[in-house]
Amino acid sequence: FPAGEAERDRLAKNLRLAEELGAETISLTGQDVAEELLELARKRNISQIIIGKPLHSRLWEWLHGSVVDKVIRHSEGISVHVIPGKPGQDREVPRAPGVARRPPAPLLPYAGIMVLMFLVTLCAASFKTFLGPVNIALMFLLPVLAGAVKWGTGPAVLAALVGVLAFDFLFVPPTFSFTVADLRYLISFVIFLLVALFTGTLSSRLQEQARHSRRREARTAALYALSREIAAVSELEPVLESVARKVAETVEGQVMVLLPDKNGRLAVRAASSPGLVDSLDESERAVATWVFERGVMAGRGTDTLSASAGLYLPLRAGEEVRGVLGVHTGDRERYLHPEQVRLLEAFAGLAALAVTRIQLAEKAREAQMLAESERLRTALFNSLSHDLRTPLASIIGAVTGLLEGGDVYDPAARRDLLQTIKQGAMRMNRFVNNLLDMARLESGLLSLRKEWCDIQDIIGVAVGRLAELRSRPLKIDLQPDLPLVQADFVLIEQVLVNLLDNALKYSEPGSEITIAARLEGGQLAVAVADRGQHIPEEDLGRIFDKFYRLQSPRLVSGTGLGLAICKGIIEAHGGRIWAANNPAGGVVITFVLPLGEAAPGRVPAEGAGDGHGK
């Protein structure tokens, strides 16, 4: 990466411009620039490489090698285009306005290497008679290697120079003179310098690669942590708060997330610190609005509205901008570094995807609610046209006969007409009660009035409410000595009425209906069985859904709410309900209820046996 601030500024701006124009920017790490560039080109099946003409001197290229020459030499099957610089272009890049010069290299590493060389020289001089020239030379190599690993090329070269001079002055005959009597020592001095230069350069590259790898690992870990944190969240506010907090921790600054309100005006929906909301004045809001409307990054550290106090990035998902991510930090380098900018853009992309997912989910829920409302309206209209009109027609017909017939009808006929009126009214009453019960279940207003109930009494009342059962064989099978159950008498009666009404509708006229009650596993199990048609296996669980109705060869009235109400009431009691096909024919619907603690007494089996409803 360029060392000078002006070069970093220029590179960051060029990379952002390329990305805004649709290019993909990639940072590579490796020992050889040309080798890494060609390897990427082959992986991506790139056929054209455009590279700038180098501005380095011939000496620099002789020492370090020419990237352009190596790329051209090894570019098999890839066209390489070298772009020359402008005529007379200065090799020195001018400093950007307001950017300070690069600070001088710290002196501490050089001071440290001098101290280390002094200690090694002192040790070598103390044991001169025991070590010999070869071992002393190896001792002077240790600070060179240590300086290269610890501080890089500069201190290593200094250590090599000081070591050569100290070794020549103190240990090479004639001592205390820089004169070299044996020319072979000159070769040792050159090797010393080459080792220092090689190890220092290699160490610097390895350290830079390690720093780059750590930054990349930290960036990947931050993105992974944020993606895990917001992946399973279905509410918008927690997602935005997680984004603001995680980005603030990563950039060591302050972060806000702005989304449009119902009027289209940007509003702060989440912030890493409460004081950040107050700092959003009209000028900063104008910058955020500009970013939201145009979908491009702007603010501090960019070429657009750079006087702003913060950097603002669009939350872009596809072609649509969902909001704006605002970042405030006092370190200007955090805005200019391309890797930091790409990390912020990755955060913004994750936030945009999360916001899009939640907003689409909300729209899907709204659409589902609209579809449910439409289905409810259709069901109500169908019920009004059949479940209400049919009993109303029978009531009107019976009342008209009574009014117009006068004394024509004998008492038995008049009683039959009145019974018809009563049955029609009760049928409409059941329909209205089903609608009210469903509304109470969905609104959570259903309250249970539990008391100790005799299941035989509940069955008797439910059977008595359905006059249609008088024309059917009815079998009531109760286990002897059933205990009392703690339940809402009226609601469990309503469950039995709905189950019996369902059995009447979906079984052949004259076929038998059975009601059975058993004690199973400390729970009371009640079953209603008919002799109608079997239900397909895939529909056994769906018959308890609202408005779900089975196809029947006969015209069957109803709204599809009866079994859904049964399920809601039974589950409110802590029980469960299910349906199964009867091997002998028909369907058995069973529900179980917990007895409650310390059931007082048991029910005699006097009511068990065959019979008809009363």
Short mmCIF file of C-alpha atoms in Angstrom, two decimals, residues 119-500:
data_model
loop_
_atom_site.label_atom_id
_atom_site.label_comp_id
_atom_site.label_asym_id
_atom_site.label_seq_id
_atom_site.Cartn_x
_atom_site.Cartn_y
_atom_site.Cartn_z
CA LEU A 119 26.19 -5.02 24.10
CA VAL A 120 27.24 -7.56 21.45
CA THR A 121 30.51 -5.70 20.85
CA LEU A 122 31.20 -5.58 24.58
CA CYS A 123 30.49 -9.29 24.93
CA ALA A 124 32.67 -10.16 21.92
CA ALA A 125 35.55 -8.04 23.21
CA SER A 126 35.32 -9.68 26.63
CA PHE A 127 35.59 -13.21 25.23
CA LYS A 128 37.82 -12.40 22.26
CA THR A 129 40.46 -14.96 23.14
CA PHE A 130 37.93 -17.80 23.45
CA LEU A 131 35.68 -17.13 20.46
CA GLY A 132 37.89 -16.50 17.48
CA PRO A 133 37.11 -14.31 14.41
CA VAL A 134 34.52 -16.65 12.87
CA ASN A 135 32.36 -16.89 16.00
CA ILE A 136 32.67 -13.15 16.61
CA ALA A 137 31.44 -12.49 13.07
CA LEU A 138 28.44 -14.74 13.71
CA MET A 139 27.72 -12.84 16.93
CA PHE A 140 27.51 -9.59 14.96
CA LEU A 141 25.04 -11.28 12.62
CA LEU A 142 22.56 -11.82 15.47
CA PRO A 143 21.65 -8.09 15.92
CA VAL A 144 21.23 -7.84 12.15
CA LEU A 145 18.67 -10.65 12.13
CA ALA A 146 16.99 -9.41 15.31
CA GLY A 147 16.71 -5.87 13.94
CA ALA A 148 15.26 -7.14 10.67
CA VAL A 149 12.62 -9.24 12.41
CA LYS A 150 11.78 -6.64 15.03
CA TRP A 151 12.02 -3.31 13.20
CA GLY A 152 12.54 -3.93 9.48
CA THR A 153 15.06 -2.98 6.83
CA GLY A 154 16.44 0.33 8.14
CA PRO A 155 17.58 -0.83 11.58
CA ALA A 156 18.91 -4.06 10.04
CA VAL A 157 21.09 -2.18 7.54
CA LEU A 158 22.31 0.12 10.33
CA ALA A 159 23.18 -2.93 12.43
CA ALA A 160 25.10 -4.40 9.49
CA LEU A 161 27.09 -1.20 8.93
CA VAL A 162 27.89 -0.76 12.61
CA GLY A 163 28.77 -4.43 12.91
CA VAL A 164 31.13 -4.28 9.91
CA LEU A 165 32.87 -1.21 11.27
CA ALA A 166 33.13 -2.60 14.81
CA PHE A 167 34.36 -5.98 13.59
CA ASP A 168 36.94 -4.35 11.31
CA PHE A 169 38.12 -1.85 13.93
CA LEU A 170 38.31 -4.17 16.95
CA PHE A 171 38.84 -7.70 15.70
CA VAL A 172 40.37 -7.68 12.18
CA PRO A 173 44.16 -7.28 12.06
CA PRO A 174 45.53 -4.68 12.21
CA THR A 175 43.18 -3.82 15.12
CA PHE A 176 42.10 -0.29 16.02
CA SER A 177 42.30 0.59 12.37
CA PHE A 178 39.89 0.39 9.46
CA THR A 179 42.61 -0.97 7.24
CA VAL A 180 41.94 -4.54 6.00
CA ALA A 181 45.02 -6.68 5.55
CA ASP A 182 43.13 -9.77 4.34
CA LEU A 183 40.87 -9.03 1.36
CA ARG A 184 38.70 -12.03 2.22
CA TYR A 185 37.18 -9.95 5.02
CA LEU A 186 35.81 -7.58 2.38
CA ILE A 187 33.71 -10.46 1.07
CA SER A 188 32.42 -11.04 4.60
CA PHE A 189 31.48 -7.36 4.88
CA VAL A 190 29.52 -7.47 1.60
CA ILE A 191 27.72 -10.64 2.72
CA PHE A 192 26.89 -8.87 5.98
CA LEU A 193 25.21 -6.02 4.12
CA LEU A 194 23.37 -8.33 1.71
CA VAL A 195 22.05 -10.46 4.57
CA ALA A 196 20.83 -7.34 6.35
CA LEU A 197 19.12 -6.01 3.24
CA PHE A 198 17.54 -9.37 2.35
CA THR A 199 16.32 -10.26 5.82
CA GLY A 200 15.08 -6.73 6.48
CA THR A 201 13.10 -6.60 3.25
CA LEU A 202 11.70 -10.09 3.75
CA SER A 203 10.75 -9.33 7.35
CA SER A 204 9.03 -6.09 6.34
CA ARG A 205 6.99 -7.91 3.72
CA LEU A 206 6.03 -10.66 6.13
CA GLN A 207 5.04 -8.15 8.79
CA GLU A 208 2.96 -6.18 6.29
CA GLN A 209 1.27 -9.38 5.13
CA ALA A 210 0.60 -10.36 8.73
CA ARG A 211 -0.93 -6.95 9.46
CA HIS A 212 -3.00 -7.17 6.30
CA SER A 213 -4.15 -10.69 7.22
CA ARG A 214 -5.10 -9.56 10.71
CA ARG A 215 -7.09 -6.65 9.29
CA ARG A 216 -8.83 -8.93 6.83
CA GLU A 217 -9.55 -11.48 9.55
CA ALA A 218 -10.94 -8.75 11.81
CA ARG A 219 -13.09 -7.45 8.98
CA THR A 220 -14.41 -10.93 8.16
CA ALA A 221 -15.08 -11.65 11.83
CA ALA A 222 -16.96 -8.36 12.24
CA LEU A 223 -19.12 -9.04 9.19
CA TYR A 224 -19.79 -12.61 10.31
CA ALA A 225 -20.71 -11.49 13.82
CA LEU A 226 -23.13 -8.89 12.49
CA SER A 227 -24.70 -11.30 9.99
CA ARG A 228 -25.25 -13.89 12.74
CA GLU A 229 -26.68 -11.27 15.08
CA ILE A 230 -29.26 -9.95 12.63
CA ALA A 231 -30.04 -13.13 10.67
CA ALA A 232 -32.69 -14.52 13.02
CA VAL A 233 -34.16 -11.19 14.14
CA SER A 234 -37.58 -10.42 12.68
CA GLU A 235 -38.09 -6.96 14.20
CA LEU A 236 -36.65 -3.84 12.58
CA GLU A 237 -35.56 -1.89 15.66
CA PRO A 238 -33.30 -4.63 17.15
CA VAL A 239 -31.64 -5.10 13.76
CA LEU A 240 -30.88 -1.39 13.40
CA GLU A 241 -29.55 -1.19 16.95
CA SER A 242 -27.27 -4.18 16.31
CA VAL A 243 -25.95 -2.57 13.12
CA ALA A 244 -25.23 0.75 14.83
CA ARG A 245 -23.51 -0.92 17.79
CA LYS A 246 -21.40 -3.36 15.78
CA VAL A 247 -20.23 -0.78 13.23
CA ALA A 248 -19.38 1.66 16.04
CA GLU A 249 -17.29 -1.00 17.79
CA THR A 250 -15.45 -1.83 14.57
CA VAL A 251 -14.60 1.71 13.44
CA GLU A 252 -14.19 3.02 17.01
CA GLY A 253 -16.54 5.90 16.33
CA GLN A 254 -20.20 6.86 16.44
CA VAL A 255 -22.77 5.44 14.05
CA MET A 256 -26.39 6.18 13.22
CA VAL A 257 -28.92 4.55 10.91
CA LEU A 258 -31.47 6.75 9.15
CA LEU A 259 -34.62 5.46 7.46
CA PRO A 260 -37.41 7.38 5.72
CA ASP A 261 -40.61 7.94 7.67
CA LYS A 262 -44.13 7.86 6.25
CA ASN A 263 -43.60 11.32 4.75
CA GLY A 264 -40.31 10.31 3.09
CA ARG A 265 -38.18 12.41 5.47
CA LEU A 266 -35.09 10.73 6.89
CA ALA A 267 -35.21 10.09 10.63
CA VAL A 268 -32.68 8.52 12.98
CA ARG A 269 -33.97 5.03 13.85
CA ALA A 270 -30.89 3.80 15.72
CA ALA A 271 -27.69 5.36 17.08
CA SER A 272 -24.66 4.04 18.93
CA SER A 273 -24.90 6.92 21.45
CA PRO A 274 -27.88 9.12 22.39
CA GLY A 275 -25.90 12.34 21.90
CA LEU A 276 -25.35 11.56 18.24
CA VAL A 277 -29.01 12.21 17.45
CA ASP A 278 -28.75 15.75 18.81
CA SER A 279 -25.65 16.43 16.68
CA LEU A 280 -27.58 15.77 13.46
CA ASP A 281 -28.26 19.36 12.43
CA GLU A 282 -29.92 20.46 9.21
CA SER A 283 -26.66 20.52 7.24
CA GLU A 284 -25.84 16.93 8.21
CA ARG A 285 -29.42 15.86 7.48
CA ALA A 286 -29.13 17.52 4.07
CA VAL A 287 -26.02 15.44 3.30
CA ALA A 288 -27.80 12.25 4.40
CA THR A 289 -30.82 13.19 2.26
CA TRP A 290 -28.54 13.79 -0.74
CA VAL A 291 -27.02 10.32 -0.27
CA PHE A 292 -30.46 8.73 0.08
CA GLU A 293 -31.81 10.38 -3.06
CA ARG A 294 -28.77 9.67 -5.27
CA GLY A 295 -27.62 6.38 -3.80
CA VAL A 296 -23.91 7.31 -3.64
CA MET A 297 -21.54 7.82 -0.72
CA ALA A 298 -20.81 11.39 0.38
CA GLY A 299 -19.47 13.38 3.30
CA ARG A 300 -16.15 13.58 5.07
CA GLY A 301 -13.27 11.90 3.29
CA THR A 302 -14.98 11.97 -0.13
CA ASP A 303 -15.02 14.42 -3.02
CA THR A 304 -18.72 15.18 -2.44
CA LEU A 305 -19.82 17.43 0.44
CA SER A 306 -16.49 16.78 2.14
CA ALA A 307 -17.05 19.58 4.68
CA SER A 308 -19.57 17.37 6.46
CA ALA A 309 -18.75 16.11 9.95
CA GLY A 310 -19.53 12.50 9.06
CA LEU A 311 -19.39 9.98 6.25
CA TYR A 312 -22.77 8.80 4.89
CA LEU A 313 -23.28 5.60 2.93
CA PRO A 314 -26.50 4.46 1.22
CA LEU A 315 -28.21 1.27 2.37
CA ARG A 316 -28.61 -0.04 -1.15
CA ALA A 317 -30.41 -3.28 -1.93
CA GLY A 318 -30.39 -3.84 -5.65
CA GLU A 319 -31.64 -0.70 -7.34
CA GLU A 320 -33.47 0.60 -4.28
CA VAL A 321 -32.01 2.64 -1.42
CA ARG A 322 -33.56 1.68 1.94
CA GLY A 323 -31.80 4.20 4.17
CA VAL A 324 -28.48 5.81 5.11
CA LEU A 325 -25.62 4.74 7.40
CA GLY A 326 -23.86 7.68 9.08
CA VAL A 327 -20.35 7.28 10.53
CA HIS A 328 -18.61 9.88 12.72
CA THR A 329 -15.00 9.40 13.82
CA GLY A 330 -12.20 11.82 14.57
CA ASP A 331 -9.55 9.84 12.66
CA ARG A 332 -9.43 10.99 9.06
CA GLU A 333 -7.46 7.89 8.03
CA ARG A 334 -10.49 5.72 8.80
CA TYR A 335 -12.41 7.50 6.05
CA LEU A 336 -9.64 7.36 3.45
CA HIS A 337 -8.31 3.83 3.78
CA PRO A 338 -9.86 1.75 0.96
CA GLU A 339 -10.18 -1.34 3.16
CA GLN A 340 -12.02 0.67 5.81
CA VAL A 341 -14.35 2.15 3.20
CA ARG A 342 -15.06 -1.30 1.76
CA LEU A 343 -15.75 -2.61 5.25
CA LEU A 344 -18.25 0.20 5.84
CA GLU A 345 -19.86 -0.54 2.48
CA ALA A 346 -20.10 -4.22 3.43
CA PHE A 347 -21.77 -3.25 6.71
CA ALA A 348 -24.17 -1.01 4.79
CA GLY A 349 -24.94 -3.86 2.39
CA LEU A 350 -25.72 -6.25 5.26
CA ALA A 351 -27.92 -3.64 6.91
CA ALA A 352 -29.73 -2.99 3.62
CA LEU A 353 -30.42 -6.70 3.13
CA ALA A 354 -31.72 -7.04 6.69
CA VAL A 355 -33.97 -3.99 6.34
CA THR A 356 -35.24 -5.27 2.99
CA ARG A 357 -35.95 -8.70 4.45
CA ILE A 358 -37.93 -7.30 7.37
CA GLN A 359 -39.84 -4.79 5.26
CA LEU A 360 -40.75 -7.48 2.73
CA ALA A 361 -41.83 -9.74 5.58
CA GLU A 362 -44.05 -6.96 6.92
CA LYS A 363 -45.56 -6.47 3.48
CA ALA A 364 -46.11 -10.22 3.21
CA ARG A 365 -47.86 -10.22 6.59
CA GLU A 366 -50.03 -7.31 5.50
CA ALA A 367 -50.87 -9.11 2.27
CA GLN A 368 -51.69 -12.25 4.23
CA MET A 369 -53.93 -10.27 6.55
CA LEU A 370 -55.69 -8.74 3.56
CA ALA A 371 -56.11 -12.17 2.00
CA GLU A 372 -57.42 -13.53 5.30
CA SER A 373 -59.84 -10.63 5.56
CA GLU A 374 -60.98 -11.22 2.01
CA ARG A 375 -61.51 -14.91 2.72
CA LEU A 376 -63.42 -14.03 5.88
CA ARG A 377 -65.63 -11.66 3.94
CA THR A 378 -66.25 -14.30 1.27
CA ALA A 379 -67.07 -16.90 3.93
CA LEU A 380 -69.43 -14.51 5.66
CA PHE A 381 -71.20 -13.73 2.41
CA ASN A 382 -71.54 -17.42 1.63
CA SER A 383 -72.87 -18.08 5.11
CA LEU A 384 -75.29 -15.20 4.90
CA SER A 385 -76.55 -16.55 1.60
CA HIS A 386 -77.07 -20.07 2.93
CA ASP A 387 -76.77 -20.50 6.71
CA LEU A 388 -78.93 -17.48 7.40
CA ARG A 389 -81.18 -17.39 4.37
CA THR A 390 -82.24 -21.05 4.66
CA PRO A 391 -83.46 -20.90 8.29
CA LEU A 392 -84.94 -17.44 7.64
CA ALA A 393 -86.90 -18.84 4.71
CA SER A 394 -88.27 -21.68 6.86
CA ILE A 395 -89.15 -19.24 9.66
CA ILE A 396 -90.87 -16.85 7.26
CA GLY A 397 -92.76 -19.72 5.65
CA ALA A 398 -93.96 -21.07 9.02
CA VAL A 399 -94.93 -17.62 10.31
CA THR A 400 -96.77 -16.84 7.06
CA GLY A 401 -98.69 -20.11 7.32
CA LEU A 402 -99.70 -19.34 10.89
CA LEU A 403 -100.80 -15.81 10.04
CA GLU A 404 -102.69 -16.62 6.87
CA GLY A 405 -103.98 -20.07 7.80
CA GLY A 406 -105.94 -18.91 10.78
CA ASP A 407 -107.98 -21.75 12.20
CA VAL A 408 -107.17 -24.09 9.30
CA TYR A 409 -104.28 -25.74 11.20
CA ASP A 410 -105.05 -28.14 13.97
CA PRO A 411 -102.97 -27.96 17.20
CA ALA A 412 -100.50 -30.62 15.97
CA ALA A 413 -99.82 -28.76 12.70
CA ARG A 414 -99.46 -25.47 14.55
CA ARG A 415 -96.98 -27.14 16.88
CA ASP A 416 -94.95 -28.43 13.93
CA LEU A 417 -94.81 -24.93 12.44
CA LEU A 418 -93.71 -23.45 15.76
CA GLN A 419 -91.07 -26.18 16.06
CA THR A 420 -89.80 -25.23 12.59
CA ILE A 421 -89.51 -21.61 13.71
CA LYS A 422 -87.62 -22.66 16.83
CA GLN A 423 -85.18 -24.87 14.93
CA GLY A 424 -84.44 -22.12 12.39
CA ALA A 425 -83.86 -19.58 15.16
CA MET A 426 -81.56 -21.97 17.04
CA ARG A 427 -79.62 -22.66 13.85
CA MET A 428 -79.06 -18.94 13.30
CA ASN A 429 -78.13 -18.56 16.94
CA ARG A 430 -75.43 -21.24 16.59
CA PHE A 431 -74.08 -19.47 13.54
CA VAL A 432 -73.84 -16.13 15.34
CA ASN A 433 -72.32 -17.77 18.42
CA ASN A 434 -69.62 -19.37 16.28
CA LEU A 435 -68.68 -15.99 14.85
CA LEU A 436 -68.58 -14.43 18.31
CA ASP A 437 -66.55 -17.31 19.76
CA MET A 438 -64.03 -17.07 16.93
CA ALA A 439 -63.70 -13.33 17.47
CA ARG A 440 -63.10 -13.85 21.20
CA LEU A 441 -60.48 -16.52 20.57
CA GLU A 442 -58.53 -14.39 18.10
CA SER A 443 -58.67 -11.27 20.25
CA GLY A 444 -57.55 -13.12 23.38
CA LEU A 445 -60.69 -12.07 25.25
CA LEU A 446 -61.83 -15.65 25.88
CA SER A 447 -61.85 -16.15 29.65
CA LEU A 448 -62.38 -19.55 31.25
CA ARG A 449 -64.75 -19.99 34.17
CA LYS A 450 -63.52 -23.32 35.42
CA GLU A 451 -65.57 -25.42 37.80
CA TRP A 452 -65.88 -29.09 38.66
CA CYS A 453 -68.00 -30.58 35.89
CA ASP A 454 -69.66 -33.92 35.28
CA ILE A 455 -68.90 -34.94 31.67
CA GLN A 456 -72.19 -36.86 31.57
CA ASP A 457 -74.10 -33.65 32.32
CA ILE A 458 -72.19 -31.78 29.60
CA ILE A 459 -72.98 -34.50 27.06
CA GLY A 460 -76.65 -34.50 28.04
CA VAL A 461 -77.01 -30.72 27.64
CA ALA A 462 -75.17 -30.75 24.30
CA VAL A 463 -77.34 -33.55 22.94
CA GLY A 464 -80.47 -31.74 24.08
CA ARG A 465 -79.51 -28.62 22.12
CA LEU A 466 -79.51 -30.46 18.78
CA ALA A 467 -83.01 -31.45 17.78
CA GLU A 468 -81.61 -33.07 14.62
CA LEU A 469 -80.19 -35.87 16.78
CA ARG A 470 -83.71 -37.17 17.46
CA SER A 471 -83.78 -38.71 14.00
CA ARG A 472 -80.41 -40.45 14.43
CA PRO A 473 -79.29 -43.55 16.35
CA LEU A 474 -77.11 -42.16 19.14
CA LYS A 475 -74.75 -44.28 21.24
CA ILE A 476 -73.28 -42.87 24.46
CA ASP A 477 -70.45 -44.97 25.89
CA LEU A 478 -69.05 -43.77 29.24
CA GLN A 479 -66.37 -45.52 31.27
CA PRO A 480 -67.64 -46.36 34.77
CA ASP A 481 -66.69 -44.07 37.66
CA LEU A 482 -65.32 -41.19 35.62
CA PRO A 483 -63.98 -38.40 37.83
CA LEU A 484 -65.11 -34.81 37.63
CA VAL A 485 -63.13 -32.53 35.34
CA GLN A 486 -62.18 -28.91 36.03
CA ALA A 487 -63.38 -27.00 32.98
CA ASP A 488 -65.68 -24.29 31.68
CA PHE A 489 -69.05 -26.09 31.43
CA VAL A 490 -70.50 -23.78 28.76
CA LEU A 491 -67.43 -23.84 26.51
CA ILE A 492 -66.97 -27.63 26.64
CA GLU A 493 -70.68 -27.96 25.90
CA GLN A 494 -70.10 -25.71 22.86
CA VAL A 495 -67.26 -27.99 21.75
CA LEU A 496 -69.52 -31.04 21.90
CA VAL A 497 -72.32 -29.21 20.08
CA ASN A 498 -69.92 -28.27 17.26
CA LEU A 499 -68.55 -31.82 17.02
CA LEU A 500 -72.04 -33.34 16.95
#
